[in-house]
Coordinates of C-alpha atoms in Angstrom, one line a residue:
X1 CA -34.4 -11.9 40.5
X2 CA -35.3 -8.7 38.7
X3 CA -38.9 -8.9 39.9
X4 CA -37.8 -9.2 43.5
X5 CA -35.2 -6.4 43.0
X6 CA -38.0 -4.2 41.6
X7 CA -40.3 -5.0 44.6
X8 CA -37.3 -4.0 46.9
X9 CA -37.1 -0.6 45.2
X10 CA -40.8 -0.1 46.0
X11 CA -40.4 -1.2 49.6
X12 CA -37.1 0.7 50.4
X13 CA -37.7 4.0 48.7
X14 CA -35.1 5.8 50.8
X15 CA -32.4 3.2 50.3
X16 CA -30.4 3.6 47.0
X17 CA -28.9 0.1 47.3
X18 CA -32.1 -1.5 46.0
X19 CA -32.1 0.8 42.9
X20 CA -28.4 0.0 42.2
X21 CA -29.0 -3.7 42.5
X22 CA -32.0 -3.6 40.1
X23 CA -29.9 -1.7 37.5
X24 CA -27.1 -4.1 37.9
X25 CA -29.3 -7.1 37.3
X26 CA -30.7 -5.5 34.1
X27 CA -27.3 -4.7 32.9
X28 CA -26.0 -8.2 33.6
X29 CA -28.8 -9.6 31.5
X30 CA -27.1 -7.6 28.6
X31 CA -30.1 -5.3 27.9
X32 CA -28.2 -2.0 27.6
X33 CA -31.2 0.0 26.3
X34 CA -33.4 -1.1 29.2
X35 CA -30.6 -0.5 31.7
X36 CA -30.1 3.0 30.3
X37 CA -33.9 3.8 30.6
X38 CA -34.0 2.4 34.2
X39 CA -31.0 4.4 35.2
X40 CA -32.3 7.6 33.7
X41 CA -35.6 7.2 35.6
X42 CA -33.9 6.6 38.9
X43 CA -31.5 9.6 38.4
X44 CA -34.6 11.8 37.5
X45 CA -36.2 10.6 40.8
X46 CA -33.0 11.5 42.8
X47 CA -30.5 13.8 41.1
X48 CA -28.1 13.5 44.1
X49 CA -27.7 9.8 43.8
X50 CA -24.3 10.1 42.2
X51 CA -23.4 6.4 42.2
X52 CA -26.3 5.8 39.7
X53 CA -24.8 8.6 37.5
X54 CA -21.4 7.0 37.6
X55 CA -23.1 3.7 36.6
X56 CA -24.7 5.5 33.6
X57 CA -21.4 7.0 32.6
X58 CA -19.9 3.5 32.9
X59 CA -22.7 2.1 30.8
X60 CA -22.0 4.6 28.0
X61 CA -18.3 4.0 28.2
X62 CA -18.8 0.2 28.0
X63 CA -21.1 0.5 25.0
X64 CA -18.6 2.7 23.2
X65 CA -20.4 6.0 23.7
X66 CA -17.6 8.0 25.3
X67 CA -19.0 11.4 24.5
X68 CA -22.2 10.6 26.3
X69 CA -20.2 9.3 29.3
X70 CA -18.2 12.5 29.3
X71 CA -21.4 14.6 29.4
X72 CA -22.7 12.7 32.5
X73 CA -19.3 13.2 34.2
X74 CA -19.4 16.9 33.4
X75 CA -22.9 17.2 35.0
X76 CA -21.6 15.5 38.2
X77 CA -18.7 18.0 38.4
X78 CA -21.1 20.9 37.8
X79 CA -23.5 19.7 40.5
X80 CA -21.0 18.5 43.2
X81 CA -18.1 21.0 42.6
X82 CA -15.0 19.9 44.5
X83 CA -16.7 17.5 46.9
X84 CA -16.0 13.8 46.9
X85 CA -18.1 12.9 43.8
X86 CA -17.0 15.9 41.9
X87 CA -13.4 14.9 42.3
X88 CA -14.1 11.3 41.4
X89 CA -15.9 12.5 38.2
X90 CA -12.8 14.6 37.4
X91 CA -10.6 11.6 37.6
X92 CA -12.9 9.6 35.3
X93 CA -13.3 12.6 32.9
X94 CA -9.5 12.9 32.7
X95 CA -9.3 9.3 31.5
X96 CA -11.9 10.2 28.9
X97 CA -9.8 13.1 27.6
X98 CA -6.7 11.0 27.6
X99 CA -8.5 8.5 25.4
X100 CA -9.1 11.4 23.0
X101 CA -5.4 12.4 23.3
X102 CA -6.4 15.8 24.8
X103 CA -3.6 16.0 27.3
X104 CA -4.2 19.6 28.2
X105 CA -7.8 19.1 29.5
X106 CA -6.8 15.8 31.3
X107 CA -3.9 17.6 33.1
X108 CA -6.2 20.5 34.1
X109 CA -8.7 18.1 35.7
X110 CA -6.1 16.1 37.5
X111 CA -4.5 19.2 38.9
X112 CA -7.9 20.4 40.1
X113 CA -8.3 17.1 42.0
X114 CA -4.8 17.1 43.5
X115 CA -5.2 20.7 44.6
X116 CA -8.2 19.6 46.7
X117 CA -7.0 16.1 47.6
X118 CA -3.1 15.8 47.2
X119 CA -3.2 12.0 48.0
X120 CA -6.0 11.1 45.5
X121 CA -4.8 7.8 44.2
X122 CA -6.5 7.9 40.8
X123 CA -5.2 11.4 40.1
X124 CA -1.7 10.5 41.2
X125 CA -1.7 7.5 38.9
X126 CA -3.1 9.6 36.0
X127 CA -0.5 12.4 36.5
X128 CA 2.3 9.8 36.8
X129 CA 1.3 8.1 33.6
X130 CA 1.0 11.4 31.8
X131 CA 4.5 12.4 33.1
X132 CA 5.9 9.1 31.9
X133 CA 4.5 9.6 28.4
X134 CA 6.1 13.1 28.4
X135 CA 9.4 11.6 29.7
X136 CA 9.2 13.6 32.8
X137 CA 10.6 10.6 34.8
X138 CA 11.2 12.5 38.0
X139 CA 7.5 13.5 38.4
X140 CA 6.3 10.1 37.2
X141 CA 8.4 8.3 39.8
X142 CA 7.2 10.7 42.6
X143 CA 3.5 10.3 41.7
X144 CA 3.6 6.5 41.1
X145 CA 5.5 5.9 44.4
X146 CA 2.9 8.0 46.2
X147 CA 0.1 6.0 44.7
X148 CA 1.8 2.7 45.6
X149 CA 1.8 3.7 49.3
X150 CA -1.9 2.8 49.4
X151 CA -1.7 -0.3 47.2
X152 CA 1.9 -1.6 47.4
X153 CA 1.2 -4.8 45.5
X154 CA -0.5 -3.3 42.5
X155 CA 1.3 -4.9 39.6
X156 CA 0.1 -2.4 37.0
X157 CA 1.5 0.5 39.0
X158 CA 4.8 -1.3 39.6
X159 CA 5.2 -1.9 35.9
X160 CA 4.7 1.8 35.2
X161 CA 7.2 2.7 38.0
X162 CA 9.7 0.3 36.5
X163 CA 9.4 2.0 33.1
X164 CA 9.9 5.4 34.8
X165 CA 13.1 4.2 36.5
X166 CA 14.3 2.7 33.3
X167 CA 13.7 6.0 31.5
X168 CA 15.5 7.8 34.3
X169 CA 18.6 5.7 33.8
X170 CA 18.0 3.8 37.1
X171 CA 18.3 0.3 35.7
X172 CA 18.8 -1.5 39.0
X173 CA 15.8 0.2 40.6
X174 CA 13.8 -0.7 37.4
X175 CA 14.9 -4.3 37.8
X176 CA 14.0 -4.5 41.4
X177 CA 10.6 -3.0 40.7
X178 CA 9.8 -5.5 37.9
X179 CA 10.8 -8.3 40.3
X180 CA 8.4 -6.9 43.0
X181 CA 5.6 -6.8 40.3
X182 CA 6.3 -10.4 39.4
X183 CA 6.0 -11.4 43.1
X184 CA 2.7 -9.6 43.2
X185 CA 1.4 -11.1 40.0
X186 CA 3.3 -14.4 39.5
X187 CA 0.8 -15.7 36.9
X188 CA 0.9 -12.7 34.6
X189 CA 2.6 -13.9 31.4
X190 CA 2.6 -10.4 29.8
X191 CA 4.6 -9.1 32.8
X192 CA 7.3 -11.8 32.3
X193 CA 7.5 -10.8 28.7
X194 CA 7.8 -7.1 29.5
X195 CA 10.5 -7.8 32.1
X196 CA 12.3 -9.9 29.5
X197 CA 12.3 -7.0 27.0
X198 CA 13.7 -4.7 29.7
X199 CA 16.5 -7.2 30.5
X200 CA 17.4 -7.6 26.8
X201 CA 17.5 -3.8 26.4
X202 CA 20.0 -3.6 29.3
X203 CA 22.0 -6.5 28.0
X204 CA 21.2 -9.0 30.7
X205 CA 20.6 -12.0 28.5
X206 CA 21.3 -14.5 31.2
X207 CA 18.5 -13.1 33.5
X208 CA 16.2 -12.9 30.5
X209 CA 16.6 -16.6 29.9
X210 CA 15.9 -17.4 33.6
X211 CA 12.8 -15.2 33.5
X212 CA 11.4 -17.0 30.4
X213 CA 12.2 -20.4 31.9
X214 CA 10.1 -19.3 35.0
X215 CA 7.3 -18.2 32.7
X216 CA 7.4 -21.6 30.9
X217 CA 6.8 -23.4 34.2
X218 CA 3.4 -21.6 34.3
X219 CA 2.5 -21.9 30.7
X220 CA 4.8 -24.5 29.0
X221 CA 3.2 -24.2 25.5
X222 CA 2.5 -20.5 25.4
X223 CA 3.8 -19.4 22.0
X224 CA 4.5 -15.8 23.2
X225 CA 7.0 -17.2 25.7
X226 CA 8.5 -19.6 23.2
X227 CA 8.9 -16.9 20.6
X228 CA 10.5 -14.5 23.1
X229 CA 12.9 -17.3 24.2
X230 CA 13.7 -18.0 20.5
X231 CA 14.5 -14.3 19.9
X232 CA 16.8 -14.2 22.9
X233 CA 18.8 -17.2 21.6
X234 CA 18.9 -15.5 18.1
X235 CA 20.3 -12.4 19.7
X236 CA 22.9 -14.6 21.4
X237 CA 23.6 -16.3 18.1
X238 CA 23.1 -19.6 19.9
X239 CA 21.8 -21.6 16.9
X240 CA 21.5 -25.0 18.7
X241 CA 19.4 -23.6 21.6
X242 CA 17.3 -21.5 19.0
X243 CA 16.6 -24.7 17.0
X244 CA 15.4 -26.6 20.1
X245 CA 12.9 -23.8 20.9
X246 CA 11.9 -23.4 17.2
X247 CA 10.9 -27.1 17.1
X248 CA 8.7 -26.5 20.1
X249 CA 7.1 -23.5 18.4
X250 CA 6.5 -25.6 15.3
X251 CA 4.8 -28.3 17.5
X252 CA 2.4 -25.8 19.2
X253 CA -0.6 -24.0 17.8
X254 CA -3.0 -24.8 15.0
X255 CA -2.2 -25.8 11.4
X256 CA -2.3 -22.1 10.5
X257 CA 0.5 -21.4 12.9
X258 CA 2.8 -24.0 11.4
X259 CA 4.3 -21.6 8.8
X260 CA 5.7 -19.5 11.6
X261 CA 7.2 -22.6 13.2
X262 CA 9.0 -23.7 10.0
X263 CA 10.2 -20.1 9.6
X264 CA 11.7 -20.2 13.1
X265 CA 13.4 -23.5 12.4
X266 CA 14.7 -22.1 9.1
X267 CA 16.2 -19.1 10.9
X268 CA 17.8 -21.4 13.5
X269 CA 19.5 -23.4 10.7
X270 CA 20.6 -20.2 9.0
X271 CA 22.2 -19.1 12.2
X272 CA 24.3 -22.3 12.2
X273 CA 25.2 -21.5 8.5
X274 CA 23.2 -24.6 7.5
X275 CA 21.6 -22.8 4.5
X276 CA 20.4 -26.1 3.0
X277 CA 18.3 -26.9 6.2
X278 CA 17.1 -23.3 6.2
X279 CA 16.0 -23.5 2.5
X280 CA 14.0 -26.7 3.2
X281 CA 12.1 -25.1 6.1
X282 CA 11.5 -21.8 4.5
X283 CA 10.1 -23.7 1.5
X284 CA 7.7 -25.6 3.8
X285 CA 6.7 -22.3 5.4
X286 CA 6.0 -20.8 2.0
X287 CA 3.8 -23.8 1.0
X288 CA 1.6 -23.0 4.1
X289 CA 1.7 -19.2 3.7
X290 CA 2.5 -18.4 0.0
X291 CA 1.5 -14.8 0.3
X292 CA 3.8 -13.9 3.2
X293 CA 6.3 -11.2 2.2
X294 CA 8.5 -12.2 5.3
X295 CA 8.8 -15.8 4.1
X296 CA 9.4 -14.7 0.5
X297 CA 12.2 -12.5 1.7
X298 CA 13.8 -15.1 3.9
X299 CA 13.7 -17.7 1.1
X300 CA 15.2 -15.4 -1.5
X301 CA 17.9 -14.1 0.7
X302 CA 18.8 -17.6 1.8
X303 CA 19.3 -18.5 -1.9
X304 CA 21.6 -15.5 -2.2
X305 CA 23.6 -16.7 0.9
X306 CA 24.0 -20.1 -0.9
X307 CA 25.3 -18.1 -3.9
X308 CA 22.4 -19.4 -6.0
X309 CA 21.7 -16.0 -7.5
X310 CA 20.3 -17.3 -10.7
X311 CA 17.8 -19.5 -8.9
X312 CA 16.8 -16.5 -6.6
X313 CA 16.1 -14.4 -9.7
X314 CA 14.1 -17.2 -11.4
X315 CA 12.1 -17.7 -8.2
X316 CA 11.3 -14.0 -7.8
X317 CA 10.5 -13.5 -11.5
X318 CA 8.1 -16.4 -11.3
X319 CA 6.4 -14.7 -8.4
X320 CA 6.1 -11.4 -10.2
X321 CA 4.8 -13.1 -13.4
X322 CA 2.1 -14.9 -11.5
X323 CA 1.2 -11.8 -9.5
X324 CA 2.4 -8.5 -10.9
X325 CA 1.1 -6.8 -7.8
X326 CA 3.6 -8.7 -5.6
X327 CA 5.6 -5.6 -4.3
X328 CA 7.8 -7.7 -2.0
X329 CA 9.0 -9.9 -4.9
X330 CA 9.6 -6.9 -7.2
X331 CA 11.6 -5.1 -4.4
X332 CA 13.7 -8.2 -3.6
X333 CA 14.4 -8.7 -7.3
X334 CA 15.6 -5.1 -7.4
X335 CA 17.9 -5.6 -4.4
X336 CA 19.5 -8.6 -6.1
X337 CA 20.1 -6.6 -9.3
X338 CA 21.5 -3.8 -7.2
X339 CA 23.9 -6.2 -5.5
X340 CA 25.0 -7.3 -9.0
X341 CA 25.3 -3.6 -10.0
X342 CA 22.7 -4.0 -12.7
X343 CA 21.4 -0.6 -12.0
X344 CA 18.9 -0.3 -14.9
X345 CA 17.2 -3.6 -14.0
X346 CA 17.2 -2.7 -10.4
X347 CA 15.5 0.6 -11.1
X348 CA 12.8 -1.1 -13.1
X349 CA 12.1 -3.6 -10.4
X350 CA 11.9 -0.9 -7.7
X351 CA 9.6 1.2 -9.9
X352 CA 7.3 -1.9 -10.3
X353 CA 7.3 -2.4 -6.5
X354 CA 6.3 1.3 -6.1
X355 CA 3.5 0.9 -8.6
X356 CA 2.2 -2.2 -6.9
X357 CA 2.3 -0.7 -3.4
X358 CA 2.7 3.1 -3.5
X359 CA 2.5 3.6 0.2
X360 CA 5.5 1.3 1.0
X361 CA 8.7 3.3 1.7
X362 CA 11.4 0.7 1.1
X363 CA 11.3 0.6 -2.8
X364 CA 11.7 4.4 -2.9
X365 CA 14.7 4.2 -0.6
X366 CA 16.2 1.4 -2.7
X367 CA 15.6 3.2 -6.0
X368 CA 17.3 6.3 -4.6
X369 CA 20.3 4.1 -3.5
X370 CA 20.5 2.8 -7.1
X371 CA 20.6 6.3 -8.4
X372 CA 23.3 7.3 -5.9
X373 CA 25.4 4.3 -7.0
X374 CA 25.2 5.7 -10.5
X375 CA 26.1 9.2 -9.3
X376 CA 22.7 10.5 -10.3
X377 CA 22.1 12.9 -7.3
X378 CA 19.2 14.8 -8.7
X379 CA 17.4 11.6 -9.7
X380 CA 17.9 10.3 -6.1
X381 CA 16.5 13.5 -4.7
X382 CA 13.4 13.3 -6.9
X383 CA 12.7 9.7 -5.8
X384 CA 13.0 10.6 -2.2
X385 CA 10.7 13.6 -2.7
X386 CA 8.2 11.5 -4.7
X387 CA 8.3 8.7 -2.1
X388 CA 7.8 11.2 0.8
X389 CA 4.7 12.4 -1.0
X390 CA 3.3 9.0 -1.9
X391 CA 3.9 7.6 1.6
X392 CA 2.3 10.7 3.2
X393 CA 5.5 11.8 4.9
X394 CA 7.3 8.6 5.8
X395 CA 9.9 9.5 8.4
X396 CA 12.7 7.2 7.0
X397 CA 12.4 8.8 3.6
X398 CA 12.3 12.3 5.2
X399 CA 15.5 11.6 7.1
X400 CA 17.2 10.0 4.1
X401 CA 16.4 13.1 2.0
X402 CA 17.6 15.5 4.8
X403 CA 20.9 13.5 5.2
X404 CA 21.5 13.5 1.4
X405 CA 21.0 17.3 1.3
X406 CA 23.6 17.7 4.1
X407 CA 26.0 15.4 2.3
X408 CA 25.9 17.5 -0.8
X409 CA 26.2 20.7 1.1
X410 CA 22.6 21.9 0.7
X411 CA 22.2 22.6 4.4
X412 CA 19.3 25.0 4.0
X413 CA 17.3 22.3 2.2
X414 CA 18.3 19.8 4.9
X415 CA 17.1 22.2 7.6
X416 CA 13.8 22.8 5.7
X417 CA 13.3 19.0 5.4
X418 CA 13.8 18.6 9.2
X419 CA 11.3 21.4 9.8
X420 CA 8.8 19.5 7.6
X421 CA 9.4 16.4 9.8
X422 CA 9.0 18.4 13.0
X423 CA 5.7 19.8 11.8
X424 CA 4.5 16.3 11.1
X425 CA 5.9 14.9 14.4
X426 CA 6.2 17.8 16.9
X427 CA 6.9 15.4 19.8
X428 CA 9.7 13.5 18.1
X429 CA 12.9 13.8 20.2
X430 CA 14.9 12.5 17.3
X431 CA 13.6 15.3 14.9
X432 CA 14.1 17.9 17.6
X433 CA 17.7 16.7 18.2
X434 CA 18.7 16.6 14.5
X435 CA 17.1 20.0 13.7
X436 CA 18.8 21.7 16.6
X437 CA 22.2 20.3 15.6
X438 CA 21.7 21.3 12.0
X439 CA 20.8 24.9 13.1
X440 CA 23.9 25.4 15.2
X441 CA 26.2 23.6 12.8
X442 CA 25.3 25.5 9.7
X443 CA 23.9 28.8 10.9
X444 CA 25.1 31.5 13.2
X445 CA 22.3 34.0 13.3
X446 CA 20.5 34.7 16.6
X447 CA 17.1 33.5 15.5
X448 CA 18.5 30.1 14.5
X449 CA 20.5 29.7 17.8
X450 CA 17.4 30.7 19.8
X451 CA 15.3 28.2 17.9
X452 CA 17.8 25.5 18.5
X453 CA 17.8 26.2 22.3
X454 CA 14.0 26.0 22.3
X455 CA 14.2 22.7 20.6
X456 CA 16.5 21.1 23.1
X457 CA 14.5 22.1 26.2
X458 CA 12.3 19.0 26.3
X459 CA 15.5 16.9 25.9
X460 CA 17.3 18.2 29.0
X461 CA 16.6 15.0 31.1
X462 CA 17.7 12.6 28.5
X463 CA 20.4 10.0 29.1
X464 CA 21.0 9.4 25.3
X465 CA 24.6 10.5 24.6
X466 CA 23.8 11.9 21.2
X467 CA 21.1 14.1 22.6
X468 CA 23.4 15.2 25.5
X469 CA 25.9 16.1 22.9
X470 CA 23.4 18.2 21.0
X471 CA 22.2 20.0 24.1
X472 CA 25.8 20.8 25.1
X473 CA 26.8 22.0 21.6
X474 CA 23.7 24.2 21.4
X475 CA 24.5 25.8 24.8
X476 CA 28.1 26.2 23.7
X477 CA 27.1 28.0 20.5
X478 CA 24.8 30.2 22.5
X479 CA 27.8 31.3 24.6
X480 CA 26.7 29.3 27.7
X481 CA 30.0 27.5 27.9
X482 CA 30.0 26.5 31.6
X483 CA 26.5 25.1 31.3
X484 CA 27.4 23.1 28.2
X485 CA 30.4 21.2 29.7
X486 CA 28.4 18.8 32.0
X487 CA 26.2 17.6 29.1
X488 CA 29.2 17.1 26.8
X489 CA 31.2 15.3 29.5
X490 CA 28.3 12.9 30.0
X491 CA 28.1 12.3 26.3
X492 CA 31.8 11.7 26.0
X493 CA 31.7 9.2 28.9
X494 CA 29.4 6.9 26.9
X495 CA 30.9 7.1 23.4
X496 CA 34.2 7.7 21.7
X497 CA 32.6 9.4 18.7
X498 CA 35.2 12.0 17.4
X499 CA 32.7 14.8 16.9
X500 CA 31.6 14.5 20.5
X501 CA 35.2 14.6 21.7
X502 CA 35.7 17.7 19.5
X503 CA 32.7 19.4 21.0
X504 CA 33.9 18.7 24.5
X505 CA 37.4 19.8 23.7
X506 CA 36.2 23.1 22.3
X507 CA 34.0 23.8 25.3
X508 CA 36.8 23.1 27.7
X509 CA 39.2 25.2 25.7
X510 CA 36.7 28.1 25.7
X511 CA 36.2 27.8 29.4
X512 CA 40.0 28.3 29.9
X513 CA 40.8 24.7 30.8
X514 CA 43.3 24.1 27.9
X515 CA 45.1 21.0 29.5
X516 CA 41.7 19.2 29.8
X517 CA 40.7 20.2 26.3
X518 CA 43.9 18.9 24.6
X519 CA 43.4 15.1 24.9
X520 CA 39.8 15.4 23.6
X521 CA 40.9 17.4 20.6
X522 CA 43.8 15.0 19.9
X523 CA 41.5 12.0 20.1
X524 CA 39.1 13.6 17.7
X525 CA 41.6 14.4 15.0
X526 CA 43.3 11.0 15.3
X527 CA 40.1 9.2 14.5
X528 CA 39.8 8.0 10.8
X529 CA 36.1 9.0 11.0
X530 CA 35.6 12.5 9.3
X531 CA 33.5 15.1 11.0
X532 CA 32.5 18.7 10.4
X533 CA 34.8 20.9 12.5
X534 CA 38.0 18.9 12.1
X535 CA 39.9 22.0 10.8
X536 CA 38.8 24.0 13.8
X537 CA 39.9 21.2 16.1
X538 CA 43.4 21.2 14.4
X539 CA 43.7 24.9 14.6
X540 CA 42.7 25.0 18.3
X541 CA 45.3 22.3 19.1
X542 CA 47.9 24.5 17.5
X543 CA 46.8 27.3 19.8
X544 CA 47.2 25.0 22.8
X545 CA 50.5 23.8 21.5
X546 CA 49.5 20.3 20.4

């Protein structure tokens, strides 16, 4: 076939099809080096044959040489400018920069394409996906819908559009879009699983079960579907249904998978308060996977649920004696001692877990909790600090340290800790939110208020009530009272948290609407939950006459 293709190249020198077919045959044989040499020769013969250059870029990308692929695409752009091939190369090069996480260059290339060709499908999809990653759901929806006009049954696009609708708080539209995607790709198991996760997030358990039942008609023994179904029944606390599915999980897969099956059966028994049945199955799972920290944890905690504390301690001590590097066993032993208020023994076990696995955050957190139980604040702080260092900035330890600082009225240290977290994770909405709230709660200087306002800007389109509350409170503290009220009202509609009611009450009061402010302030101070600002809420109620 290659010989005939090469003869065709000689006969049809002006027809690029023969050259492309020859290269394709060489590439299909798997000889990448020869395919590269042939491509380079043909490209040298005709530098305007762009399809061959795209083939070369694809060859490099497929053989994990992305930088060389990028260089080929750069040359096409340089030679063809903003003509058809130059725009196609920009789309492909944007994907290359996205793979390197260089969003700025990718956006620049996509915008260049859309300036010349506003309906370019690849560019619309790329911009839509980038907007989705940045949580700019409005732009993502607009671009993905535009791309779908030309390919309305493209399941991958429909999936992304569903995510954008979900992020934008449009749950019904997201649901409809997922259903359209399933109609387009009814055999795609991963799509069923993704739709199930969405349904569980929205609390539609009944539809999640129906979706997984439909998936099982396509692949009755697919462990992914069975495990998802099992997790749904666990969330429903339906032990009997979970046990039926768990037995199916146990019956599928290879011998290596049996441990997971016994573990699932054990969890199902545990859900029915049958701790003896759970113990039997967890033990069988441990026989198959003796090094599994998950199974070790399940077995030990089940013994505690059976009030067999001494047996649990003996079991874990045996594990640590046989393997002093078993961090999970040391940590679990420490947790048992902590529950028994044996703080010294707990501390030793947590320290042993840290020594065995220094990069694991949980033993540091637990040791800090042990110190806090013993009212040793400084010791707890040192453990958090040491753990944060050892784990190279673990976020959970960073948050715990910041929260402890706030609890003991060291607000400046708490703010500094959140600034460290923001430096490590500049795109984290949670860090932005918490730092902004700390700044306006504990500081009144203009620089702090300005910084808080900058921090909340990327959160403006959020539907999270806690973030909406922060945005509103920052605007209120900045003196932008009227603008703050809609955010605080949206937050108060979704939660009865007293601090949010206090924030809304203060904003309404400052806007001059005292009658509307009164019930919110009353609800805030009646709550047994303490919050910073309760004295101001009481004083303001007095001013209103409450």
